[in-house]
Short mmCIF file of C-alpha atoms and ligand atoms in Angstrom, two decimals:
data_model
loop_
_atom_site.label_atom_id
_atom_site.label_comp_id
_atom_site.label_asym_id
_atom_site.label_seq_id
_atom_site.Cartn_x
_atom_site.Cartn_y
_atom_site.Cartn_z
CA MET A 927 -19.18 -11.83 -4.28
CA ALA A 928 -16.07 -12.40 -6.32
CA GLU A 929 -14.67 -15.76 -6.92
CA ILE A 930 -11.49 -16.30 -4.99
CA GLY A 931 -8.86 -18.78 -6.57
CA LYS A 932 -5.25 -19.41 -7.69
CA ASP A 933 -5.97 -19.80 -11.38
CA ILE A 934 -3.55 -17.23 -13.20
CA HIS A 935 -4.90 -18.43 -16.57
CA LYS A 936 -8.34 -17.36 -15.61
CA ALA A 937 -7.02 -14.05 -14.24
CA ALA A 938 -5.04 -13.42 -17.43
CA GLU A 939 -8.22 -14.06 -19.62
CA LEU A 940 -10.23 -11.57 -17.55
CA LEU A 941 -7.49 -8.95 -17.63
CA LYS A 942 -7.25 -9.37 -21.44
CA ARG A 943 -11.05 -8.75 -21.61
CA GLY A 944 -10.76 -5.50 -19.67
CA LYS A 945 -11.98 -6.91 -16.43
CA LEU A 946 -10.72 -6.23 -13.06
CA VAL A 947 -8.76 -8.75 -10.95
CA ALA A 948 -7.30 -8.33 -7.49
CA ILE A 949 -3.73 -9.58 -7.41
CA PRO A 950 -1.31 -10.55 -4.60
CA THR A 951 1.85 -8.64 -4.22
CA GLU A 952 4.47 -8.88 -1.53
CA THR A 953 3.27 -5.48 -0.11
CA VAL A 954 -0.51 -5.42 -0.27
CA TYR A 955 -3.18 -6.84 -2.58
CA GLY A 956 -3.64 -4.55 -5.83
CA LEU A 957 -6.84 -3.96 -7.81
CA ALA A 958 -5.43 -4.65 -11.43
CA ALA A 959 -6.41 -3.72 -14.77
CA ASN A 960 -4.86 -3.54 -18.26
CA ALA A 961 -2.81 -0.31 -17.98
CA PHE A 962 -3.31 0.25 -21.61
CA ASN A 963 -7.02 -0.06 -21.60
CA PRO A 964 -8.24 3.45 -20.48
CA GLU A 965 -11.79 2.09 -19.88
CA ALA A 966 -10.54 -0.66 -17.72
CA VAL A 967 -8.49 1.73 -15.83
CA LEU A 968 -11.50 4.11 -15.22
CA ASN A 969 -13.30 0.96 -13.69
CA VAL A 970 -10.53 0.73 -11.18
CA PHE A 971 -11.10 4.37 -9.91
CA GLU A 972 -14.78 3.71 -9.98
CA ALA A 973 -14.56 0.47 -7.88
CA LYS A 974 -12.32 2.17 -5.33
CA GLU A 975 -14.26 5.33 -5.34
CA ARG A 976 -10.90 6.96 -5.88
CA PRO A 977 -10.55 10.63 -6.99
CA HIS A 978 -9.10 10.76 -10.51
CA PHE A 979 -6.40 13.16 -9.50
CA ASP A 980 -4.54 10.26 -7.53
CA PRO A 981 -2.43 8.27 -10.16
CA LEU A 982 -1.92 4.58 -10.19
CA ILE A 983 1.22 2.43 -10.09
CA VAL A 984 2.09 0.54 -13.19
CA HIS A 985 3.28 -3.11 -12.56
CA SER A 986 5.61 -5.17 -14.84
CA SER A 987 7.40 -8.22 -14.56
CA THR A 988 11.04 -6.93 -15.20
CA ALA A 989 12.94 -3.69 -15.33
CA GLN A 990 13.49 -4.30 -19.00
CA TRP A 991 9.89 -4.13 -19.55
CA VAL A 992 9.44 -1.01 -17.55
CA LYS A 993 11.81 0.68 -19.84
CA GLN A 994 9.27 0.45 -22.55
CA HIS A 995 6.86 2.77 -20.43
CA VAL A 996 9.42 5.35 -19.23
CA ALA A 997 11.05 7.99 -21.31
CA GLU A 998 14.40 7.85 -19.37
CA THR A 999 16.08 6.01 -16.64
CA SER A 1000 18.75 8.14 -14.74
CA PRO A 1001 21.85 6.24 -13.63
CA MET A 1002 20.61 6.58 -10.02
CA ALA A 1003 17.33 5.06 -11.00
CA GLN A 1004 19.05 2.25 -12.67
CA ILE A 1005 20.96 1.55 -9.51
CA LEU A 1006 17.74 1.32 -7.62
CA MET A 1007 16.19 -0.95 -10.06
CA ASP A 1008 19.24 -3.24 -10.03
CA GLU A 1009 19.40 -3.31 -6.20
CA PHE A 1010 15.74 -3.49 -5.19
CA TRP A 1011 13.65 -4.91 -8.07
CA PRO A 1012 11.68 -7.27 -7.94
CA GLY A 1013 10.55 -5.81 -4.57
CA PRO A 1014 8.75 -3.14 -2.50
CA LEU A 1015 10.09 -0.13 -4.32
CA THR A 1016 8.20 2.17 -6.85
CA LEU A 1017 10.00 4.63 -8.92
CA VAL A 1018 8.43 7.72 -10.33
CA LEU A 1019 10.05 8.48 -13.87
CA PRO A 1020 9.08 10.59 -16.89
CA LYS A 1021 6.44 8.57 -18.92
CA LYS A 1022 6.28 7.70 -22.54
CA PRO A 1023 3.05 8.51 -24.48
CA ILE A 1024 1.99 4.88 -24.59
CA VAL A 1025 0.90 5.18 -20.90
CA PRO A 1026 -2.60 6.51 -20.88
CA ASP A 1027 -3.34 9.85 -19.11
CA VAL A 1028 -5.99 8.23 -16.91
CA VAL A 1029 -3.30 6.11 -15.29
CA THR A 1030 -1.21 8.98 -14.35
CA SER A 1031 -3.77 11.45 -13.74
CA GLY A 1032 -2.53 13.65 -16.54
CA LEU A 1033 0.96 14.05 -14.95
CA ASP A 1034 3.99 13.55 -17.33
CA SER A 1035 5.50 11.12 -14.93
CA VAL A 1036 4.51 7.58 -14.10
CA ALA A 1037 4.95 5.41 -11.08
CA VAL A 1038 6.48 2.00 -12.01
CA ARG A 1039 7.20 -1.14 -9.93
CA VAL A 1040 8.30 -4.80 -10.48
CA PRO A 1041 6.48 -6.74 -7.59
CA SER A 1042 8.22 -9.95 -6.28
CA HIS A 1043 5.14 -12.13 -5.54
CA PRO A 1044 5.66 -15.46 -7.55
CA MET A 1045 2.05 -15.66 -8.62
CA THR A 1046 1.81 -12.08 -9.83
CA GLN A 1047 5.25 -12.50 -11.61
CA ASP A 1048 3.83 -15.53 -13.46
CA LEU A 1049 0.71 -13.70 -14.25
CA LEU A 1050 2.54 -10.67 -15.56
CA ARG A 1051 4.67 -12.96 -17.94
CA MET A 1052 1.54 -14.12 -19.45
CA LEU A 1053 0.44 -10.69 -20.52
CA ASP A 1054 1.60 -8.42 -23.26
CA PHE A 1055 0.48 -5.32 -21.29
CA PRO A 1056 1.49 -4.03 -17.76
CA LEU A 1057 -1.03 -3.79 -14.87
CA ALA A 1058 -2.23 -0.66 -13.38
CA ALA A 1059 -2.98 -1.44 -9.77
CA PRO A 1060 -3.73 0.66 -6.67
CA SER A 1061 -4.11 -1.14 -3.42
CA ALA A 1062 -7.53 -3.11 -3.41
CA ASN A 1063 -9.35 -1.17 -0.75
CA PRO A 1064 -12.02 1.51 -0.99
CA PHE A 1065 -10.31 4.92 -1.17
CA GLY A 1066 -9.04 6.16 2.25
CA TYR A 1067 -9.22 2.83 3.91
CA VAL A 1068 -6.67 0.39 5.27
CA SER A 1069 -5.04 -1.72 2.48
CA PRO A 1070 -5.84 -5.42 2.19
CA THR A 1071 -3.14 -8.03 3.05
CA THR A 1072 -5.23 -11.10 2.39
CA ALA A 1073 -7.69 -12.18 -0.39
CA GLN A 1074 -10.44 -12.13 2.29
CA HIS A 1075 -9.83 -8.54 3.02
CA VAL A 1076 -10.46 -7.59 -0.76
CA GLN A 1077 -13.54 -9.81 -0.73
CA ASP A 1078 -15.05 -8.10 2.45
CA GLN A 1079 -14.83 -4.69 0.79
CA LEU A 1080 -14.74 -4.87 -3.06
CA GLY A 1081 -16.12 -8.42 -3.57
CA ASP A 1082 -19.22 -7.26 -5.40
CA LYS A 1083 -17.26 -4.82 -7.77
CA ILE A 1084 -14.67 -7.07 -9.21
CA ASP A 1085 -14.59 -10.34 -11.28
CA TYR A 1086 -11.86 -12.42 -9.58
CA ILE A 1087 -9.48 -12.40 -6.51
CA LEU A 1088 -6.15 -14.18 -7.06
CA ASP A 1089 -5.33 -15.74 -3.79
CA GLY A 1090 -1.61 -15.55 -3.20
CA GLY A 1091 -1.84 -16.11 0.67
CA PRO A 1092 -1.26 -13.23 3.23
CA THR A 1093 1.28 -10.77 2.11
CA THR A 1094 4.88 -11.04 3.36
CA VAL A 1095 5.81 -7.30 3.68
CA GLY A 1096 2.43 -5.68 4.72
CA LEU A 1097 3.06 -2.17 3.93
CA GLU A 1098 2.71 -0.47 0.53
CA SER A 1099 5.82 -0.10 -1.52
CA THR A 1100 8.19 2.91 -0.76
CA ILE A 1101 7.75 5.55 -3.47
CA ILE A 1102 10.89 7.47 -4.84
CA GLY A 1103 10.96 10.14 -7.42
CA PHE A 1104 13.64 12.58 -8.72
CA GLU A 1105 13.72 16.31 -8.40
CA GLU A 1106 16.66 18.03 -10.23
CA GLY A 1107 18.22 14.63 -10.40
CA LYS A 1108 18.10 14.06 -6.59
CA PRO A 1109 16.19 11.17 -5.26
CA VAL A 1110 13.24 12.23 -3.06
CA VAL A 1111 11.02 9.83 -1.02
CA PHE A 1112 7.27 10.52 -1.78
CA ARG A 1113 5.96 7.65 0.48
CA LEU A 1114 7.58 5.62 3.22
CA GLY A 1115 6.88 1.94 2.83
CA GLY A 1116 7.96 -1.67 2.76
CA LEU A 1117 11.64 -0.90 1.82
CA SER A 1118 13.09 1.10 4.65
CA ILE A 1119 14.97 4.42 3.98
CA ASP A 1120 18.21 3.20 5.82
CA VAL A 1121 18.46 0.29 3.43
CA ILE A 1122 18.05 2.71 0.45
CA GLU A 1123 20.49 5.23 1.86
CA GLU A 1124 23.17 2.52 2.20
CA VAL A 1125 23.01 2.15 -1.63
CA ILE A 1126 22.61 5.71 -2.93
CA GLY A 1127 23.25 7.92 -0.01
CA LYS A 1128 21.18 10.38 1.83
CA VAL A 1129 17.61 10.92 0.44
CA GLU A 1130 15.15 13.75 0.96
CA LEU A 1131 11.62 13.19 2.24
CA SER A 1132 8.58 14.92 0.55
CA LEU A 1133 5.82 12.88 2.03
CA ASN A 1134 2.71 14.65 0.92
CA GLN A 1135 3.19 14.30 -2.82
CA SER A 1136 1.66 10.87 -2.96
CA SER A 1137 -1.54 9.57 -1.38
CA ASP A 1138 -3.65 12.38 -2.70
CA PRO A 1139 -0.95 14.49 -4.33
CA LYS A 1140 -2.93 17.77 -4.81
CA ALA A 1141 -4.86 17.48 -1.57
CA PRO A 1142 -2.72 16.59 1.19
CA GLY A 1143 -4.55 17.31 4.35
CA MET A 1144 -7.87 17.79 2.73
CA LEU A 1145 -8.83 14.18 3.72
CA LYS A 1146 -9.53 13.79 7.32
CA SER A 1147 -7.78 10.50 7.31
CA HIS A 1148 -6.12 7.88 4.93
CA TYR A 1149 -5.44 4.28 5.60
CA ALA A 1150 -8.26 4.48 8.25
CA PRO A 1151 -9.73 1.57 9.99
CA GLY A 1152 -13.59 1.66 10.71
CA LYS A 1153 -13.22 2.99 14.37
CA PRO A 1154 -11.61 6.19 15.41
CA LEU A 1155 -7.89 5.71 15.93
CA TYR A 1156 -5.66 7.84 18.30
CA PHE A 1157 -1.95 7.66 17.75
CA GLY A 1158 0.68 8.45 20.33
CA ASN A 1159 1.53 7.59 23.91
CA PRO A 1160 -1.30 5.49 25.41
CA GLY A 1161 -0.37 6.26 28.94
CA GLU A 1162 -1.08 9.98 28.27
CA MET A 1163 -3.86 9.58 26.02
CA ILE A 1164 -5.83 7.18 28.10
CA THR A 1165 -7.26 9.76 30.59
CA ASP A 1166 -9.12 11.46 27.58
CA PHE A 1167 -11.39 8.59 27.19
CA GLU A 1168 -12.98 7.78 30.53
CA GLY A 1169 -16.05 5.67 30.17
CA LYS A 1170 -15.22 4.49 26.51
CA ARG A 1171 -14.29 0.96 25.65
CA ILE A 1172 -10.61 1.17 24.63
CA GLY A 1173 -8.83 -1.07 22.20
CA PHE A 1174 -5.03 -1.02 22.24
CA LEU A 1175 -2.78 -1.69 19.32
CA GLY A 1176 0.56 -1.94 20.86
CA PHE A 1177 4.19 -2.83 19.69
CA MET A 1178 5.63 -5.25 22.13
CA THR A 1179 3.60 -5.36 25.42
CA ARG A 1180 0.16 -5.24 26.62
CA LEU A 1181 -1.20 -2.45 28.98
CA GLU A 1182 -1.92 -3.76 32.40
CA PHE A 1183 -4.97 -1.65 33.01
CA LEU A 1184 -6.97 -2.96 30.09
CA PRO A 1185 -8.57 -6.43 29.48
CA PRO A 1186 -6.28 -8.52 27.25
CA LYS A 1187 -9.03 -9.36 24.90
CA GLN A 1188 -9.25 -5.60 23.89
CA GLN A 1189 -5.48 -5.65 22.93
CA LEU A 1190 -3.42 -6.67 19.83
CA ILE A 1191 0.34 -6.66 20.03
CA LEU A 1192 2.25 -6.26 16.75
CA SER A 1193 5.44 -8.08 17.72
CA PRO A 1194 6.01 -9.49 21.18
CA HIS A 1195 9.57 -9.93 20.20
CA GLY A 1196 9.97 -6.35 18.85
CA ASP A 1197 10.57 -7.39 15.34
CA LEU A 1198 9.50 -4.36 13.04
CA HIS A 1199 9.14 -6.56 10.07
CA GLU A 1200 6.58 -8.77 12.00
CA ALA A 1201 4.86 -5.73 13.14
CA ALA A 1202 4.55 -4.41 9.41
CA VAL A 1203 3.18 -7.86 8.39
CA ASN A 1204 0.57 -7.73 11.16
CA LEU A 1205 -0.42 -4.07 11.09
CA PHE A 1206 -3.30 -3.61 8.57
CA ALA A 1207 -4.87 -7.11 9.52
CA PHE A 1208 -4.98 -5.97 13.23
CA MET A 1209 -6.34 -2.61 12.37
CA ARG A 1210 -9.17 -4.50 10.65
CA GLU A 1211 -9.62 -6.89 13.56
CA PHE A 1212 -10.61 -4.03 15.89
CA GLU A 1213 -13.74 -3.77 13.95
CA LYS A 1214 -15.00 -7.05 15.38
CA PHE A 1215 -13.77 -6.20 18.90
CA PRO A 1216 -16.27 -4.87 21.40
CA VAL A 1217 -14.39 -1.47 21.68
CA ASP A 1218 -15.38 2.15 20.72
CA LEU A 1219 -11.93 3.48 19.77
CA ILE A 1220 -8.37 2.37 19.15
CA LEU A 1221 -5.31 3.73 20.89
CA ALA A 1222 -2.23 3.04 18.69
CA GLU A 1223 1.23 3.20 20.31
CA LYS A 1224 4.03 4.87 18.41
CA LEU A 1225 6.66 2.45 17.45
CA PRO A 1226 10.58 3.19 17.47
CA ASP A 1227 11.09 5.57 14.69
CA ILE A 1228 13.69 3.47 12.93
CA GLY A 1229 13.71 1.13 9.89
CA LEU A 1230 10.26 -0.07 9.05
CA GLY A 1231 8.98 1.55 12.31
CA ARG A 1232 9.06 4.94 10.40
CA ALA A 1233 6.75 3.60 7.65
CA ILE A 1234 4.48 1.92 10.35
CA ASN A 1235 4.26 5.25 12.47
CA ASP A 1236 3.39 7.06 9.12
CA ARG A 1237 0.43 4.80 8.43
CA LEU A 1238 -0.78 5.03 12.04
CA ARG A 1239 -0.46 8.95 12.01
CA ARG A 1240 -2.36 9.07 8.70
CA ALA A 1241 -5.03 6.61 10.07
CA SER A 1242 -5.64 8.63 13.12
CA VAL A 1243 -8.43 10.99 13.78
CA ILE A 1244 -6.01 13.88 14.29
CA PRO A 1245 -3.15 13.18 11.89
O1 TXA B 1162 2.70 -1.47 -2.66
C1 TXA B 1162 2.20 -0.84 -3.36
O2 TXA B 1162 2.68 0.12 -4.01
C2 TXA B 1162 0.66 -1.26 -3.78
C3 TXA B 1162 0.79 -2.62 -4.51
C4 TXA B 1162 -0.65 -3.05 -5.04
O3 TXA B 1162 1.54 -2.35 -5.65
N1 TXA B 1162 -0.06 -0.31 -4.47
C5 TXA B 1162 -0.39 0.97 -3.89
O4 TXA B 1162 -1.01 1.74 -4.83
O5 TXA B 1162 -0.19 1.21 -2.86
P1 TXA B 1162 -1.78 3.01 -4.36
O6 TXA B 1162 -2.56 3.43 -5.55
O7 TXA B 1162 -2.66 2.77 -3.22
O8 TXA B 1162 -0.74 4.06 -3.97
C6 TXA B 1162 0.05 4.59 -5.08
C7 TXA B 1162 0.63 5.95 -4.69
C8 TXA B 1162 -0.55 6.98 -4.74
O9 TXA B 1162 -0.60 7.54 -3.50
C9 TXA B 1162 -0.08 8.02 -5.88
O10 TXA B 1162 -0.28 9.33 -5.41
C10 TXA B 1162 1.39 7.70 -6.03
O11 TXA B 1162 1.46 6.34 -5.83
N2 TXA B 1162 1.69 8.09 -7.47
C11 TXA B 1162 1.32 7.34 -8.52
N3 TXA B 1162 1.81 7.76 -9.54
C12 TXA B 1162 2.55 9.03 -9.22
C13 TXA B 1162 3.27 9.93 -9.91
N4 TXA B 1162 3.32 9.94 -11.17
N5 TXA B 1162 3.80 10.89 -9.10
C14 TXA B 1162 3.73 10.83 -7.86
N6 TXA B 1162 3.01 9.97 -7.15
C15 TXA B 1162 2.57 8.94 -7.77
MG1 MG B 1163 -3.82 2.79 -1.52
#
């Protein structure tokens, strides 16, 4: 098992030696390595059993620092950096040669982000290299939102887990790239599209580019919990599962026809931010519940609800 602690000096030392350390961010926990050490980065892919065609995000403490890794920053990218960093936004920009190919899976672009979590900010400031970090879960599984989630799944493969408490956003960062100068959303996430559009106007969605860019649809599911999850309208789906023990993942209210102990409600007050914070932890909790499958209710398709629905759809048996 990995040691769990709050010692950023220890984390920094390990990272300098090419070791893997799980780090807290405001979105989800990341599995970090020195982005400039190809061997360490390869170990990240190995620990996650992640295919090498799926590139990693490079984390830095400031936008200033990010600019040492990207070849150019368009005016619109600059506006997004000024407005939303540090925070749950990742930008895909042309890379400089200093970023190793293993980080970007050979692409000539690199995904960059400035996380806002104070502990990881402090850690990054102690290092003279950025951190390549995917979410700290086995490939295809739900992302971790606590140090214990990381321990449960990757504890025997990493050296240290930096414990920054439960994450405050709960969904991975929103990813934006640029095609012919126009902003394109590659992944919905913790920064909602409406908030982005208030700043830069309408954006296009192109949602299969990230999370297995060359193989969308090849994988049966992504972000999946350990039990089959069905996503949609529970009232309509329920008849298909007679004789099965059903778990219900609802937005605001329980179902009357199921025992309360088989149900988890994301936000009784209907707060989408609270729902996002609870989502991945609740998906994991169903593993301990005496249920055969999970019915997940569709949330309102607005604000963070869109990103939550996206994750539930990808986690479902029939995405
Ligand atoms: O919130 C987050 O973004 C978390 C925390 C740890 O920062 N990280 C995270 O990383 O979710 P990961 O590896 O699970 O997801 C990164 C996604 C992948 O689906 C990958 O395909 C996409 O970013 N990506 C990375 N580089 C890219 C690039 N050059 N072009 C397009 N997509 C890219
Ligand atoms: Mg991931």
